[in-house]
């Protein structure tokens, strides 16, 4: 059962629909900090987190006359923020996220499996392969690397769930082919399992 709006929030929402800026400010003060913390946890950037939360509340105000929120307002605003972040991420060249993921995964590879020089070469090969993906495929791959679900990515990119799955599968196939071509002496299947298995 979904939580319902508190009576106080219902009153504030109704006032906001009638262009009461003070009611909006109260809702803003109530939820700003929580949304900012969620955004910062995901983005690790104070400025970007603040910008996206501001965007959420700007949209919230703009849409005030048409809002029909029966359940938890915090959850509604949280969902707005989540999709703001995914849209932002889908429009970026998110190579830094790929690098962070790879460094973390590389630490899990046992000593002696590959050398430091091979690690650097592998990272370069993966980066080149990802940059060569078509735009949607690259967005899907990098968003999946950041643990967004198929459904979340599909909604933001406005593609079918199966299209997202197909793009991700094809991205992994192309990456595997590129790695085998560039590093035929390395245990590619084991490396792919370590690098791209969600934890």
Coordinates of N, CA, C and O in Angstrom, one line a residue:
X1 N 0.8 -1.2 0.0 CA 0.0 0.0 0.0 C 0.9 1.2 0.0 O 1.8 1.4 0.8
X2 N 0.6 2.2 -0.9 CA 1.4 3.4 -1.0 C 1.1 4.4 0.1 O -0.1 4.5 0.4
X3 N 2.1 5.1 0.7 CA 1.7 6.1 1.6 C 1.0 7.2 1.0 O 1.2 7.5 -0.2
X4 N 0.1 7.9 1.7 CA -0.7 9.0 1.1 C -0.1 10.3 1.6 O 0.7 10.4 2.5
X5 N -0.5 11.3 0.9 CA 0.0 12.6 1.3 C -0.5 13.0 2.7 O -1.7 12.7 3.1
X6 N 0.4 13.6 3.5 CA 0.0 14.1 4.8 C -1.0 15.2 4.6 O -1.0 15.9 3.6
X7 N -1.9 15.4 5.6 CA -2.9 16.5 5.5 C -2.2 17.9 5.3 O -2.7 18.6 4.4
X8 N -1.1 18.1 6.0 CA -0.4 19.4 5.8 C 0.1 19.6 4.4 O -0.1 20.6 3.8
X9 N 0.6 18.5 3.8 CA 1.1 18.5 2.4 C -0.1 18.7 1.5 O 0.1 19.4 0.5
X10 N -1.2 18.1 1.7 CA -2.4 18.3 0.9 C -2.7 19.8 0.8 O -3.0 20.3 -0.3
X11 N -2.7 20.4 2.0 CA -3.1 21.8 2.1 C -2.1 22.7 1.3 O -2.4 23.6 0.5
X12 N -0.8 22.4 1.5 CA 0.3 23.1 0.8 C 0.2 22.9 -0.7 O 0.4 23.9 -1.5
X13 N -0.1 21.7 -1.1 CA -0.2 21.4 -2.6 C -1.4 22.2 -3.2 O -1.2 22.7 -4.3
X14 N -2.5 22.2 -2.5 CA -3.6 22.9 -3.0 C -3.4 24.4 -3.1 O -3.7 25.1 -4.1
X15 N -2.7 24.9 -2.1 CA -2.3 26.4 -2.1 C -1.3 26.7 -3.2 O -1.5 27.7 -3.9
X16 N -0.4 25.7 -3.5 CA 0.6 25.9 -4.5 C -0.1 25.9 -5.9 O 0.2 26.7 -6.8
X17 N -1.1 25.1 -6.0 CA -1.9 25.0 -7.3 C -2.6 26.4 -7.6 O -2.8 26.7 -8.7
X18 N -2.8 27.1 -6.5 CA -3.5 28.4 -6.6 C -2.4 29.5 -6.6 O -2.7 30.7 -6.2
X19 N -1.2 29.2 -7.0 CA -0.1 30.1 -7.2 C 0.4 30.7 -5.9 O 1.0 31.8 -5.9
X20 N 0.3 30.0 -4.8 CA 0.8 30.5 -3.5 C 2.3 30.1 -3.4 O 2.7 29.0 -3.2
X21 N 3.2 31.1 -3.7 CA 4.6 30.9 -3.6 C 5.1 30.5 -2.3 O 6.1 29.7 -2.1
X22 N 4.5 31.0 -1.2 CA 4.9 30.7 0.1 C 4.7 29.2 0.4 O 5.5 28.5 1.1
X23 N 3.6 28.6 -0.1 CA 3.4 27.1 0.1 C 4.4 26.3 -0.6 O 5.0 25.3 -0.1
X24 N 4.8 26.8 -1.8 CA 5.9 26.2 -2.6 C 7.2 26.2 -1.8 O 7.9 25.2 -1.7
X25 N 7.5 27.4 -1.2 CA 8.7 27.5 -0.4 C 8.7 26.5 0.8 O 9.8 26.0 1.1
X26 N 7.6 26.3 1.4 CA 7.5 25.4 2.5 C 7.8 24.0 2.1 O 8.6 23.2 2.8
X27 N 7.3 23.6 0.9 CA 7.6 22.2 0.4 C 9.0 22.1 0.0 O 9.7 21.1 0.2
X28 N 9.5 23.2 -0.6 CA 11.0 23.3 -1.0 C 11.8 23.0 0.2 O 12.8 22.2 0.2
X29 N 11.6 23.8 1.3 CA 12.4 23.6 2.5 C 12.3 22.3 3.1 O 13.2 21.7 3.7
X30 N 11.1 21.7 3.0 CA 10.9 20.3 3.6 C 11.7 19.2 2.9 O 12.2 18.3 3.5
X31 N 11.8 19.4 1.6 CA 12.4 18.3 0.8 C 13.8 18.6 0.2 O 14.5 17.7 -0.3
X32 N 14.2 19.8 0.2 CA 15.5 20.2 -0.4 C 16.7 19.4 0.0 O 17.4 18.8 -0.8
X33 N 16.9 19.3 1.3 CA 18.1 18.6 1.9 C 18.1 17.2 1.5 O 19.2 16.6 1.1
X34 N 17.0 16.5 1.6 CA 16.9 15.1 1.3 C 17.2 14.8 -0.1 O 18.0 13.9 -0.5
X35 N 16.7 15.6 -1.0 CA 16.9 15.4 -2.5 C 18.4 15.7 -2.8 O 19.0 15.1 -3.6
X36 N 18.9 16.8 -2.2 CA 20.3 17.1 -2.4 C 21.2 16.0 -2.0 O 22.2 15.7 -2.7
X37 N 21.0 15.4 -0.8 CA 21.8 14.3 -0.4 C 21.8 13.1 -1.3 O 22.8 12.5 -1.6
X38 N 20.6 12.8 -1.8 CA 20.5 11.7 -2.8 C 21.2 12.1 -4.1 O 21.9 11.2 -4.7
X39 N 21.1 13.3 -4.6 CA 21.8 13.7 -5.8 C 23.3 13.7 -5.6 O 24.1 13.2 -6.5
X40 N 23.8 14.1 -4.5 CA 25.2 14.2 -4.2 C 25.8 12.8 -4.1 O 26.9 12.5 -4.6
X41 N 25.0 11.9 -3.5 CA 25.5 10.5 -3.3 C 25.7 9.9 -4.7 O 26.7 9.1 -4.9
X42 N 24.9 10.2 -5.6 CA 25.0 9.6 -7.0 C 26.0 10.3 -7.8 O 26.8 9.7 -8.5
X43 N 26.1 11.7 -7.7 CA 26.9 12.5 -8.6 C 28.3 12.9 -8.1 O 29.2 13.1 -8.8
X44 N 28.4 12.9 -6.8 CA 29.7 13.3 -6.1 C 30.1 14.7 -6.6 O 31.3 15.0 -6.7
X45 N 29.2 15.6 -6.8 CA 29.5 16.9 -7.2 C 28.4 17.9 -6.6 O 27.2 17.7 -6.8
X46 N 28.9 18.7 -5.7 CA 28.0 19.6 -5.0 C 27.2 20.5 -6.0 O 26.0 20.7 -5.9
X47 N 28.0 21.1 -6.9 CA 27.4 22.1 -7.9 C 26.4 21.4 -8.7 O 25.3 21.9 -8.9
X48 N 26.7 20.2 -9.3 CA 25.8 19.5 -10.1 C 24.6 19.0 -9.4 O 23.4 19.1 -9.9
X49 N 24.8 18.5 -8.1 CA 23.7 18.1 -7.3 C 22.7 19.2 -7.1 O 21.5 19.1 -7.2
X50 N 23.2 20.4 -6.7 CA 22.4 21.5 -6.5 C 21.6 21.9 -7.7 O 20.4 22.3 -7.6
X51 N 22.3 21.9 -8.9 CA 21.7 22.3 -10.1 C 20.5 21.4 -10.4 O 19.4 21.9 -10.8
X52 N 20.7 20.1 -10.3 CA 19.6 19.2 -10.7 C 18.5 19.2 -9.7 O 17.3 19.1 -10.1
X53 N 18.7 19.4 -8.4 CA 17.6 19.6 -7.5 C 16.9 20.8 -7.7 O 15.6 20.9 -7.7
X54 N 17.6 21.9 -8.1 CA 16.9 23.1 -8.4 C 16.0 22.9 -9.7 O 14.9 23.4 -9.7
X55 N 16.5 22.1 -10.6 CA 15.7 21.8 -11.8 C 14.4 21.1 -11.4 O 13.4 21.3 -12.0
X56 N 14.6 20.1 -10.5 CA 13.4 19.4 -10.0 C 12.3 20.3 -9.5 O 11.1 20.3 -9.9
X57 N 12.7 21.3 -8.6 CA 11.8 22.2 -8.0 C 11.2 23.2 -9.0 O 10.1 23.6 -8.9
X58 N 12.1 23.6 -10.0 CA 11.6 24.5 -11.0 C 10.5 23.8 -11.8 O 9.4 24.4 -12.1
X59 N 10.7 22.5 -12.2 CA 9.6 21.8 -12.9 C 8.4 21.6 -12.0 O 7.3 21.6 -12.5
X60 N 8.6 21.3 -10.8 CA 7.5 21.1 -9.8 C 6.6 22.3 -9.8 O 5.4 22.3 -9.8
X61 N 7.2 23.5 -9.8 CA 6.5 24.8 -9.7 C 5.8 25.0 -11.1 O 4.6 25.4 -11.1
X62 N 6.5 24.8 -12.2 CA 5.9 25.0 -13.5 C 4.7 24.1 -13.7 O 3.7 24.5 -14.3
X63 N 4.8 22.9 -13.2 CA 3.7 21.9 -13.4 C 2.6 22.0 -12.4 O 1.7 21.1 -12.4
X64 N 2.6 22.9 -11.5 CA 1.8 23.0 -10.3 C 0.3 22.9 -10.6 O -0.5 22.2 -9.8
X65 N -0.2 23.4 -11.7 CA -1.6 23.5 -12.0 C -2.1 22.1 -12.4 O -3.3 21.8 -12.3
X66 N -1.2 21.2 -12.9 CA -1.6 19.9 -13.4 C -1.2 18.7 -12.5 O -1.4 17.6 -12.9
X67 N -0.6 19.0 -11.4 CA -0.1 17.9 -10.6 C -1.3 17.2 -9.9 O -2.1 17.8 -9.3
X68 N -1.2 15.9 -10.0 CA -2.2 15.0 -9.3 C -1.4 14.0 -8.5 O -1.2 12.9 -9.0
X69 N -1.0 14.3 -7.3 CA -0.2 13.4 -6.5 C -1.0 12.9 -5.4 O -1.4 13.7 -4.5
X70 N -1.3 11.6 -5.4 CA -2.1 11.0 -4.3 C -1.2 10.3 -3.3 O -1.6 10.1 -2.1
X71 N 0.0 9.9 -3.7 CA 0.8 9.1 -2.8 C 1.9 10.0 -2.2 O 1.8 11.3 -2.2
X72 N 3.0 9.4 -1.7 CA 4.0 10.1 -1.0 C 4.7 11.2 -1.9 O 5.2 10.9 -2.9
X73 N 4.7 12.4 -1.4 CA 5.3 13.5 -2.2 C 6.8 13.4 -2.3 O 7.4 13.7 -3.3
X74 N 7.4 12.9 -1.2 CA 8.8 12.7 -1.2 C 9.2 11.7 -2.2 O 10.3 11.9 -2.9
X75 N 8.5 10.7 -2.4 CA 8.7 9.6 -3.4 C 8.6 10.2 -4.8 O 9.3 9.9 -5.7
X76 N 7.6 11.1 -5.0 CA 7.3 11.7 -6.3 C 8.5 12.6 -6.7 O 9.0 12.5 -7.8
X77 N 8.9 13.4 -5.7 CA 10.0 14.3 -6.0 C 11.3 13.5 -6.2 O 12.2 13.8 -7.1
X78 N 11.5 12.4 -5.5 CA 12.6 11.5 -5.6 C 12.7 10.9 -7.0 O 13.7 10.8 -7.6
X79 N 11.5 10.5 -7.5 CA 11.4 10.0 -8.9 C 11.8 11.0 -9.9 O 12.5 10.7 -10.9
X80 N 11.3 12.2 -9.7 CA 11.7 13.3 -10.6 C 13.2 13.5 -10.7 O 13.8 13.7 -11.7
X81 N 13.8 13.5 -9.5 CA 15.2 13.7 -9.4 C 16.0 12.5 -10.1 O 16.9 12.7 -10.8
X82 N 15.5 11.3 -9.8 CA 16.2 10.1 -10.4 C 16.2 10.2 -11.9 O 17.2 10.0 -12.6
X83 N 15.1 10.6 -12.5 CA 15.1 10.7 -14.0 C 15.8 11.9 -14.5 O 16.4 11.9 -15.6
X84 N 15.9 13.0 -13.7 CA 16.8 14.1 -14.1 C 18.2 13.6 -14.2 O 19.0 14.0 -15.1
X85 N 18.6 12.8 -13.2 CA 20.0 12.3 -13.2 C 20.3 11.4 -14.3 O 21.3 11.5 -15.0
X86 N 19.3 10.5 -14.6 CA 19.5 9.6 -15.7 C 19.6 10.4 -17.1 O 20.4 10.1 -17.9
X87 N 18.7 11.3 -17.2 CA 18.7 12.1 -18.4 C 20.1 12.9 -18.6 O 20.7 12.9 -19.7
X88 N 20.5 13.4 -17.5 CA 21.8 14.1 -17.5 C 22.9 13.1 -17.9 O 23.7 13.4 -18.8
X89 N 22.9 12.0 -17.3 CA 24.0 11.0 -17.5 C 23.9 10.5 -18.9 O 25.0 10.2 -19.6
X90 N 22.7 10.3 -19.5 CA 22.6 9.8 -20.9 C 23.1 10.8 -21.9 O 23.4 10.4 -23.0
X91 N 23.2 12.0 -21.5 CA 23.7 13.1 -22.5 C 25.2 13.3 -22.3 O 25.7 14.2 -23.0
X92 N 25.9 12.6 -21.4 CA 27.3 12.9 -21.2 C 28.1 11.8 -21.7 O 27.7 10.7 -22.0
X93 N 29.4 12.2 -22.0 CA 30.4 11.2 -22.3 C 30.9 10.7 -20.9 O 31.8 11.3 -20.3
X94 N 30.3 9.7 -20.3 CA 30.5 9.3 -18.9 C 31.7 8.4 -18.8 O 31.7 7.4 -18.1
X95 N 32.9 8.8 -19.4 CA 34.0 7.9 -19.4 C 34.6 7.8 -17.9 O 35.2 6.8 -17.6
X96 N 34.4 8.9 -17.2 CA 35.0 8.9 -15.8 C 34.3 7.8 -15.0 O 35.0 7.2 -14.1
X97 N 33.0 7.6 -15.2 CA 32.3 6.5 -14.5 C 32.9 5.1 -14.9 O 33.0 4.2 -14.1
X98 N 33.2 5.0 -16.2 CA 33.8 3.8 -16.7 C 35.1 3.5 -16.1 O 35.4 2.4 -15.6
X99 N 35.9 4.6 -16.0 CA 37.3 4.5 -15.4 C 37.1 4.0 -13.9 O 37.9 3.2 -13.5
X100 N 36.3 4.7 -13.2 CA 36.1 4.3 -11.8 C 35.7 2.9 -11.6 O 36.2 2.2 -10.7
X101 N 34.8 2.5 -12.4 CA 34.3 1.1 -12.4 C 35.5 0.1 -12.7 O 35.7 -0.9 -12.0
X102 N 36.2 0.4 -13.7 CA 37.3 -0.5 -14.1 C 38.4 -0.5 -13.0 O 38.9 -1.6 -12.7
X103 N 38.8 0.6 -12.4 CA 39.8 0.6 -11.4 C 39.3 -0.3 -10.2 O 40.1 -1.1 -9.6
X104 N 38.0 -0.2 -9.8 CA 37.5 -1.0 -8.8 C 37.6 -2.5 -9.1 O 38.0 -3.3 -8.3
X105 N 37.1 -2.8 -10.3 CA 37.1 -4.2 -10.7 C 38.5 -4.8 -10.9 O 38.8 -5.9 -10.6
X106 N 39.4 -3.9 -11.4 CA 40.8 -4.4 -11.6 C 41.4 -4.8 -10.3 O 42.2 -5.8 -10.2
X107 N 41.0 -4.2 -9.2 CA 41.6 -4.5 -7.9 C 41.1 -5.9 -7.4 O 41.8 -6.5 -6.6
X108 N 40.1 -6.4 -8.0 CA 39.6 -7.7 -7.7 C 40.3 -8.9 -8.4 O 40.1 -10.0 -8.1
X109 N 41.0 -8.5 -9.4 CA 41.8 -9.5 -10.2 C 43.0 -9.9 -9.4 O 43.7 -9.1 -8.9
X110 N 43.2 -11.2 -9.3 CA 44.3 -11.7 -8.5 C 45.6 -11.3 -9.0 O 45.8 -11.1 -10.2
X111 N 46.6 -11.0 -8.1 CA 47.9 -10.6 -8.5 C 48.5 -11.7 -9.4 O 48.4 -12.9 -9.2
X112 N 49.2 -11.2 -10.5 CA 49.8 -12.1 -11.4 C 49.0 -12.5 -12.6 O 49.5 -13.0 -13.6
X113 N 47.7 -12.2 -12.6 CA 46.8 -12.5 -13.7 C 47.1 -11.6 -14.9 O 47.3 -12.1 -16.0
X114 N 47.2 -10.3 -14.6 CA 47.7 -9.4 -15.7 C 48.6 -8.4 -15.0 O 48.5 -8.1 -13.8
X115 N 49.5 -7.8 -15.8 CA 50.4 -6.9 -15.3 C 49.8 -5.5 -15.3 O 48.8 -5.2 -15.9
X116 N 50.5 -4.5 -14.7 CA 50.0 -3.1 -14.7 C 50.0 -2.6 -16.1 O 49.1 -1.8 -16.4
X117 N 51.0 -2.9 -16.9 CA 51.0 -2.4 -18.3 C 49.8 -3.0 -19.0 O 49.2 -2.3 -19.8
X118 N 49.4 -4.2 -18.8 CA 48.3 -4.8 -19.4 C 47.0 -4.2 -19.0 O 46.0 -4.0 -19.7
X119 N 46.9 -3.8 -17.7 CA 45.7 -3.1 -17.2 C 45.5 -1.8 -17.9 O 44.4 -1.5 -18.4
X120 N 46.6 -1.0 -18.1 CA 46.5 0.2 -18.8 C 46.1 0.0 -20.2 O 45.3 0.8 -20.8
X121 N 46.7 -1.0 -20.8 CA 46.3 -1.3 -22.2 C 44.9 -1.7 -22.4 O 44.1 -1.3 -23.3
X122 N 44.4 -2.5 -21.4 CA 43.0 -3.0 -21.4 C 42.1 -1.8 -21.3 O 41.1 -1.7 -22.0
X123 N 42.4 -0.9 -20.4 CA 41.5 0.3 -20.2 C 41.4 1.1 -21.4 O 40.4 1.6 -21.8
X124 N 42.6 1.3 -22.1 CA 42.6 2.1 -23.4 C 41.7 1.4 -24.4 O 40.9 2.0 -25.1
X125 N 41.8 0.0 -24.5 CA 41.1 -0.7 -25.5 C 39.6 -0.6 -25.2 O 38.8 -0.4 -26.1
X126 N 39.2 -0.7 -24.0 CA 37.8 -0.6 -23.6 C 37.2 0.8 -23.9 O 36.2 1.0 -24.4
X127 N 38.0 1.8 -23.5 CA 37.6 3.2 -23.8 C 37.4 3.4 -25.3 O 36.4 4.1 -25.7
X128 N 38.3 2.9 -26.1 CA 38.2 3.1 -27.5 C 37.0 2.4 -28.1 O 36.3 2.9 -29.0
X129 N 36.7 1.2 -27.6 CA 35.6 0.4 -28.0 C 34.3 1.1 -27.7 O 33.4 1.2 -28.5
X130 N 34.2 1.7 -26.5 CA 33.0 2.3 -26.0 C 32.7 3.6 -26.8 O 31.6 3.9 -27.2
X131 N 33.8 4.4 -27.1 CA 33.7 5.6 -27.9 C 33.2 5.3 -29.3 O 32.5 6.1 -29.9
X132 N 33.5 4.1 -29.8 CA 33.0 3.7 -31.2 C 31.6 3.2 -31.2 O 31.0 3.1 -32.3
X133 N 31.0 3.0 -30.1 CA 29.6 2.5 -30.1 C 28.7 3.6 -30.7 O 28.9 4.8 -30.5
X134 N 27.6 3.3 -31.3 CA 26.5 4.3 -31.7 C 26.0 5.0 -30.4 O 26.1 4.4 -29.3
X135 N 25.5 6.2 -30.6 CA 25.1 7.0 -29.4 C 24.2 6.3 -28.4 O 24.5 6.3 -27.2
X136 N 23.1 5.7 -28.9 CA 22.2 5.0 -27.9 C 22.9 3.9 -27.3 O 22.7 3.6 -26.1
X137 N 23.7 3.1 -28.0 CA 24.3 1.9 -27.4 C 25.3 2.4 -26.3 O 25.4 1.8 -25.3
X138 N 26.0 3.4 -26.6 CA 27.0 4.0 -25.6 C 26.3 4.4 -24.4 O 26.7 4.2 -23.2
X139 N 25.2 5.2 -24.6 CA 24.4 5.6 -23.4 C 23.9 4.5 -22.6 O 24.0 4.5 -21.4
X140 N 23.3 3.5 -23.3 CA 22.8 2.3 -22.5 C 23.9 1.6 -21.8 O 23.7 1.3 -20.6
X141 N 25.0 1.4 -22.4 CA 26.1 0.7 -21.8 C 26.6 1.4 -20.5 O 26.8 0.8 -19.5
X142 N 26.9 2.7 -20.7 CA 27.4 3.5 -19.6 C 26.4 3.6 -18.4 O 26.7 3.6 -17.2
X143 N 25.1 3.7 -18.8 CA 24.1 3.8 -17.7 C 23.9 2.5 -17.0 O 23.8 2.5 -15.8
X144 N 24.0 1.4 -17.7 CA 24.0 0.1 -17.0 C 25.2 -0.1 -16.1 O 25.1 -0.7 -15.1
X145 N 26.4 0.5 -16.6 CA 27.6 0.4 -15.7 C 27.3 1.1 -14.4 O 28.0 0.9 -13.4
X146 N 26.4 2.1 -14.4 CA 26.1 2.9 -13.2 C 25.0 2.3 -12.5 O 24.4 2.9 -11.6
X147 N 24.6 1.1 -12.8 CA 23.6 0.3 -12.1 C 22.1 0.8 -12.3 O 21.3 0.5 -11.4
X148 N 21.8 1.6 -13.3 CA 20.5 1.9 -13.6 C 19.8 0.7 -14.2 O 20.4 -0.1 -15.0
X149 N 18.5 0.5 -14.0 CA 17.8 -0.6 -14.4 C 17.4 -0.5 -15.9 O 17.4 0.7 -16.5
X150 N 17.1 -1.6 -16.5 CA 16.6 -1.6 -17.9 C 15.4 -0.7 -18.0 O 15.3 0.2 -19.0
X151 N 14.5 -0.8 -17.1 CA 13.2 0.0 -17.2 C 13.5 1.5 -17.0 O 12.9 2.3 -17.7
X152 N 14.4 1.9 -16.1 CA 14.7 3.3 -15.9 C 15.3 3.9 -17.2 O 15.0 5.0 -17.6
X153 N 16.3 3.2 -17.8 CA 16.9 3.6 -19.0 C 15.9 3.7 -20.2 O 15.9 4.7 -20.9
X154 N 15.1 2.7 -20.3 CA 14.1 2.7 -21.3 C 13.2 3.9 -21.3 O 12.8 4.6 -22.3
X155 N 12.8 4.3 -20.1 CA 11.8 5.4 -19.9 C 12.5 6.7 -20.3 O 11.9 7.6 -20.9
X156 N 13.7 6.9 -19.8 CA 14.4 8.1 -20.1 C 14.8 8.3 -21.6 O 14.6 9.3 -22.2
X157 N 15.3 7.2 -22.2 CA 15.7 7.3 -23.6 C 14.5 7.1 -24.5 O 14.6 7.2 -25.7
X158 N 13.3 6.8 -23.9 CA 12.1 6.5 -24.7 C 12.3 5.4 -25.7 O 11.9 5.6 -26.9
X159 N 12.8 4.3 -25.3 CA 13.0 3.1 -26.1 C 12.3 2.0 -25.4 O 12.1 2.0 -24.1
X160 N 12.0 0.9 -26.1 CA 11.5 -0.3 -25.5 C 12.5 -1.0 -24.6 O 13.7 -0.9 -24.9
X161 N 12.0 -1.7 -23.6 CA 12.9 -2.5 -22.7 C 13.7 -3.4 -23.5 O 14.9 -3.6 -23.3
X162 N 13.1 -4.1 -24.5 CA 13.9 -5.1 -25.3 C 15.0 -4.4 -26.1 O 16.1 -4.9 -26.3
X163 N 14.7 -3.2 -26.6 CA 15.7 -2.4 -27.3 C 16.9 -2.1 -26.4 O 18.1 -2.2 -26.9
X164 N 16.6 -1.8 -25.2 CA 17.7 -1.5 -24.2 C 18.5 -2.8 -24.0 O 19.8 -2.8 -24.0
X165 N 17.8 -3.9 -23.8 CA 18.5 -5.2 -23.6 C 19.4 -5.5 -24.8 O 20.5 -6.0 -24.7
X166 N 18.8 -5.3 -26.0 CA 19.5 -5.7 -27.3 C 20.8 -4.8 -27.4 O 21.9 -5.3 -27.8
X167 N 20.7 -3.5 -27.1 CA 21.8 -2.6 -27.2 C 22.9 -3.0 -26.2 O 24.1 -3.0 -26.5
X168 N 22.5 -3.4 -25.0 CA 23.5 -3.8 -24.0 C 24.2 -5.1 -24.4 O 25.4 -5.2 -24.2
X169 N 23.4 -6.0 -24.8 CA 24.0 -7.3 -25.3 C 25.0 -7.1 -26.4 O 26.1 -7.7 -26.4
X170 N 24.6 -6.3 -27.4 CA 25.4 -6.0 -28.5 C 26.7 -5.3 -28.1 O 27.8 -5.5 -28.6
X171 N 26.6 -4.4 -27.1 CA 27.7 -3.6 -26.7 C 28.7 -4.6 -26.0 O 29.9 -4.5 -26.3
X172 N 28.3 -5.5 -25.2 CA 29.1 -6.5 -24.6 C 29.8 -7.4 -25.7 O 31.0 -7.8 -25.6
X173 N 29.0 -7.8 -26.7 CA 29.6 -8.6 -27.8 C 30.7 -7.9 -28.5 O 31.7 -8.4 -28.8
X174 N 30.4 -6.6 -28.9 CA 31.5 -5.8 -29.6 C 32.7 -5.6 -28.7 O 33.8 -5.7 -29.2
X175 N 32.5 -5.4 -27.4 CA 33.6 -5.2 -26.5 C 34.4 -6.5 -26.4 O 35.6 -6.4 -26.4
X176 N 33.7 -7.6 -26.3 CA 34.4 -8.9 -26.2 C 35.3 -9.1 -27.4 O 36.5 -9.5 -27.4
X177 N 34.7 -8.9 -28.6 CA 35.4 -9.0 -29.9 C 36.6 -8.2 -29.9 O 37.7 -8.6 -30.3
X178 N 36.5 -6.9 -29.5 CA 37.6 -6.0 -29.5 C 38.7 -6.4 -28.6 O 39.9 -6.3 -28.9
X179 N 38.3 -6.9 -27.4 CA 39.3 -7.3 -26.4 C 40.1 -8.6 -26.9 O 41.3 -8.7 -26.7
X180 N 39.3 -9.5 -27.5 CA 40.0 -10.7 -28.0 C 41.0 -10.4 -29.2 O 42.1 -10.9 -29.2
X181 N 40.6 -9.4 -30.0 CA 41.5 -9.0 -31.1 C 42.7 -8.3 -30.6 O 43.8 -8.5 -31.1
X182 N 42.5 -7.5 -29.6 CA 43.7 -6.6 -29.1 C 44.5 -7.3 -28.1 O 45.7 -7.0 -27.9
X183 N 43.9 -8.3 -27.4 CA 44.6 -9.0 -26.3 C 44.4 -10.5 -26.3 O 43.8 -11.0 -25.4
X184 N 44.8 -11.1 -27.4 CA 44.5 -12.5 -27.5 C 45.1 -13.5 -26.5 O 44.6 -14.6 -26.3
X185 N 46.2 -13.0 -25.8 CA 46.8 -13.8 -24.8 C 46.2 -13.7 -23.4 O 46.6 -14.5 -22.6
X186 N 45.3 -12.8 -23.3 CA 44.7 -12.6 -21.9 C 43.4 -13.5 -21.8 O 42.7 -13.8 -22.8
X187 N 43.1 -13.8 -20.5 CA 41.8 -14.6 -20.3 C 40.6 -13.7 -20.4 O 40.0 -13.3 -19.3
X188 N 40.2 -13.4 -21.6 CA 39.1 -12.4 -21.8 C 37.8 -12.8 -21.1 O 37.2 -11.9 -20.5
X189 N 37.4 -14.0 -21.2 CA 36.1 -14.4 -20.6 C 36.1 -14.1 -19.1 O 35.2 -13.6 -18.5
X190 N 37.3 -14.5 -18.4 CA 37.4 -14.2 -17.0 C 37.4 -12.7 -16.7 O 36.7 -12.3 -15.8
X191 N 38.1 -12.0 -17.5 CA 38.2 -10.5 -17.3 C 36.8 -9.9 -17.5 O 36.4 -9.0 -16.7
X192 N 36.1 -10.3 -18.5 CA 34.7 -9.7 -18.7 C 33.8 -10.0 -17.6 O 33.0 -9.2 -17.1
X193 N 33.9 -11.2 -17.0 CA 33.1 -11.6 -15.8 C 33.5 -10.7 -14.7 O 32.6 -10.2 -14.0
X194 N 34.7 -10.4 -14.5 CA 35.2 -9.6 -13.3 C 34.8 -8.1 -13.6 O 34.3 -7.5 -12.7
X195 N 35.0 -7.7 -14.8 CA 34.8 -6.2 -15.0 C 33.4 -5.8 -15.1 O 33.0 -4.7 -14.7
X196 N 32.5 -6.7 -15.7 CA 31.2 -6.2 -16.0 C 30.0 -7.0 -15.4 O 28.9 -6.9 -15.8
X197 N 30.3 -7.7 -14.3 CA 29.3 -8.4 -13.5 C 28.9 -7.4 -12.4 O 29.7 -6.9 -11.7
X198 N 27.6 -7.2 -12.3 CA 27.1 -6.3 -11.3 C 27.3 -6.9 -9.9 O 27.1 -8.1 -9.7
X199 N 27.6 -6.1 -8.9 CA 27.7 -6.6 -7.6 C 26.6 -6.1 -6.7 O 25.8 -5.2 -7.1

